[in-house]
Amino acid sequence: MVLNPDSELHPSLRGHHLVQVTALPTVPAVLQTNSRFLFVLAGPLKALYQALSLAYALGYGTKPAKWMMVQNPPAIPVLAVARLLSYMRNTRLVVDWHNFGWSILALKLGKRHPLVKISEMYERLLGAAADKHIAVTKAMATYLETSLNVLATPLYDRPTLDFQPLTNGARISVLRRLLPTKKYADEIAAGSMRLLVSSTSWTPDEDFFILLEALQSIATRRNLPKILLVITGKGPRREFFRSRVESLEATGKLQNIKITLDFLSFPDYAALLGAADLGICLHQSTSGLDLPMKVVDMFGTGLPVVGWSDYETWSELVTEGVNGRGFRNRDELAQLLIDLLSNQTAIEILRNGALKESRRRWADEWNITAGDHIFFPEHAKSE
Ligand SMILES: *[C@@H]1O[C@H](CO)[C@@H](O)[C@H](O)[C@H]1NC(C)=O
Ligand SMILES: *[C@@H]1O[C@H](CO)[C@@H](O)[C@H](O)[C@H]1NC(C)=O
């Protein structure tokens, strides 16, 4: 397994007798820039640096294998290097399509930027050159078939076993341990305050200001419980958001609402989801074909989800009114929060749906799709 230096390795893989981990070197700071202008220069140099270190890791740092599986994105330079090295080492290449790198780049540079055009061409050409394909949604599999002419096996992401529903006793101890004050923990346990949780990398494809404005618009409403919103994650736009929250708090615009920005370890995050009342997802799909992993994890703990739903694949993941609710703008979100936070029955219906969803785990999905169709076709039952 070849891993980015900033990715966290799942604990179950650490020290596993079948897993060897090779870490890639960190990209030098001079090549990491958020400036749109410098990006045109530093971007290609960073890609070159990554290409060379990845080629070294795949060519020398690891033993040849029968299969190589890469997640896309990142497409640049991974698809090219993986394709080249897998040819050289007689390895079969599987691309696990989660999204399109160019659609994310387009968010930064604009759809018509030449770098976006080039990276789209690159991704289509090299992606299609892989031997097998896994797609994160059915819609993505269909797109790959019609637009790249490749057959992909849809494989839904499922939560790891870290994400589990909590018993009431466990919930209270998690609340006491992870929330900023014991008062909040007690109020949430008693139901006079609701715990809303979201996670983000603070990237431009997630607009947390929609949530902030929705909360602001319901802050003065009567008959609503208090709200504690915990947003966990690090990223470029976090401090800007924090300053906005602070100024709203200072002017009394967030009465009865407390917002904390946190960064939790993986197990603490899983525990917090299990203890929350409602998960919030602001992922706005760049391709319309991907799925937010955070919703998968929320379902793992039996947590119902309220999320931005204005893209094709939302309904592959969330069943409206059964395990979550979707919104397409600030006003719909505000209305949803009012409906759910003031109505215990409504939220319990969703929780039951999410609890059903929590039983669907990774091995169930993997064995019958990727396992049988891609890696061990001889196991597949004849249809
Ligand atoms: C509460 O939610 C349930 C289920 O969605 C709904 O049938 C009921 O009318 C709601 N009650 C109120 C007071 O809105
Ligand atoms: C999936 O397959 C593995 C390996 O064949 C097997 O050990 C495991 O029990 C299977 N799990 C499920 C849920 O089918």
GROMACS .gro file of N, CA, C and O and ligand atoms in nm, residues 361-368 371-372 376 379, ligand 2:
model
   62
  361ARG      N    1  -2.261  -0.336   0.580
  361ARG     CA    2  -2.119  -0.315   0.602
  361ARG      C    3  -2.037  -0.347   0.480
  361ARG      O    4  -2.083  -0.406   0.384
  362TRP      N    5  -1.913  -0.315   0.492
  362TRP     CA    6  -1.822  -0.318   0.380
  362TRP      C    7  -1.807  -0.457   0.319
  362TRP      O    8  -1.813  -0.473   0.198
  363ALA      N    9  -1.789  -0.557   0.403
  363ALA     CA   10  -1.763  -0.692   0.350
  363ALA      C   11  -1.882  -0.742   0.269
  363ALA      O   12  -1.864  -0.810   0.166
  364ASP      N   13  -2.004  -0.710   0.312
  364ASP     CA   14  -2.122  -0.754   0.237
  364ASP      C   15  -2.116  -0.699   0.095
  364ASP      O   16  -2.148  -0.767  -0.002
  365GLU      N   17  -2.078  -0.573   0.088
  365GLU     CA   18  -2.077  -0.504  -0.040
  365GLU      C   19  -1.961  -0.555  -0.126
  365GLU      O   20  -1.978  -0.588  -0.243
  366TRP      N   21  -1.847  -0.560  -0.066
  366TRP     CA   22  -1.725  -0.592  -0.140
  366TRP      C   23  -1.727  -0.734  -0.197
  366TRP      O   24  -1.698  -0.758  -0.313
  367ASN      N   25  -1.763  -0.830  -0.114
  367ASN     CA   26  -1.756  -0.970  -0.156
  367ASN      C   27  -1.838  -0.997  -0.281
  367ASN      O   28  -1.793  -1.066  -0.371
  368ILE      N   29  -1.960  -0.942  -0.283
  368ILE     CA   30  -2.046  -0.977  -0.396
  368ILE      C   31  -2.025  -0.888  -0.517
  368ILE      O   32  -2.072  -0.919  -0.624
  371GLY      N   33  -1.521  -0.821  -0.515
  371GLY     CA   34  -1.455  -0.948  -0.490
  371GLY      C   35  -1.486  -1.047  -0.602
  371GLY      O   36  -1.395  -1.102  -0.665
  372ASP      N   37  -1.612  -1.067  -0.627
  372ASP     CA   38  -1.650  -1.169  -0.725
  372ASP      C   39  -1.634  -1.124  -0.870
  372ASP      O   40  -1.592  -1.201  -0.955
  376PHE      N   41  -1.199  -1.223  -0.815
  376PHE     CA   42  -1.217  -1.369  -0.817
  376PHE      C   43  -1.339  -1.407  -0.899
  376PHE      O   44  -1.436  -1.461  -0.844
  379HIS      N   45  -1.531  -1.721  -0.845
  379HIS     CA   46  -1.623  -1.740  -0.732
  379HIS      C   47  -1.765  -1.697  -0.764
  379HIS      O   48  -1.857  -1.732  -0.694
  385LIG     C1   49  -1.626  -1.210   0.245
  385LIG     O1   50  -1.527  -1.294   0.190
  385LIG     C2   51  -1.425  -1.331   0.282
  385LIG     C3   52  -1.317  -1.406   0.204
  385LIG     O2   53  -1.369  -1.500   0.115
  385LIG     C4   54  -1.486  -1.415   0.392
  385LIG     O3   55  -1.388  -1.452   0.486
  385LIG     C5   56  -1.593  -1.330   0.462
  385LIG     O4   57  -1.659  -1.406   0.560
  385LIG     C6   58  -1.695  -1.278   0.361
  385LIG     N1   59  -1.784  -1.187   0.432
  385LIG     C7   60  -1.914  -1.173   0.402
  385LIG     C8   61  -1.990  -1.079   0.488
  385LIG     O5   62  -1.968  -1.232   0.310
   0.00000   0.00000   0.00000
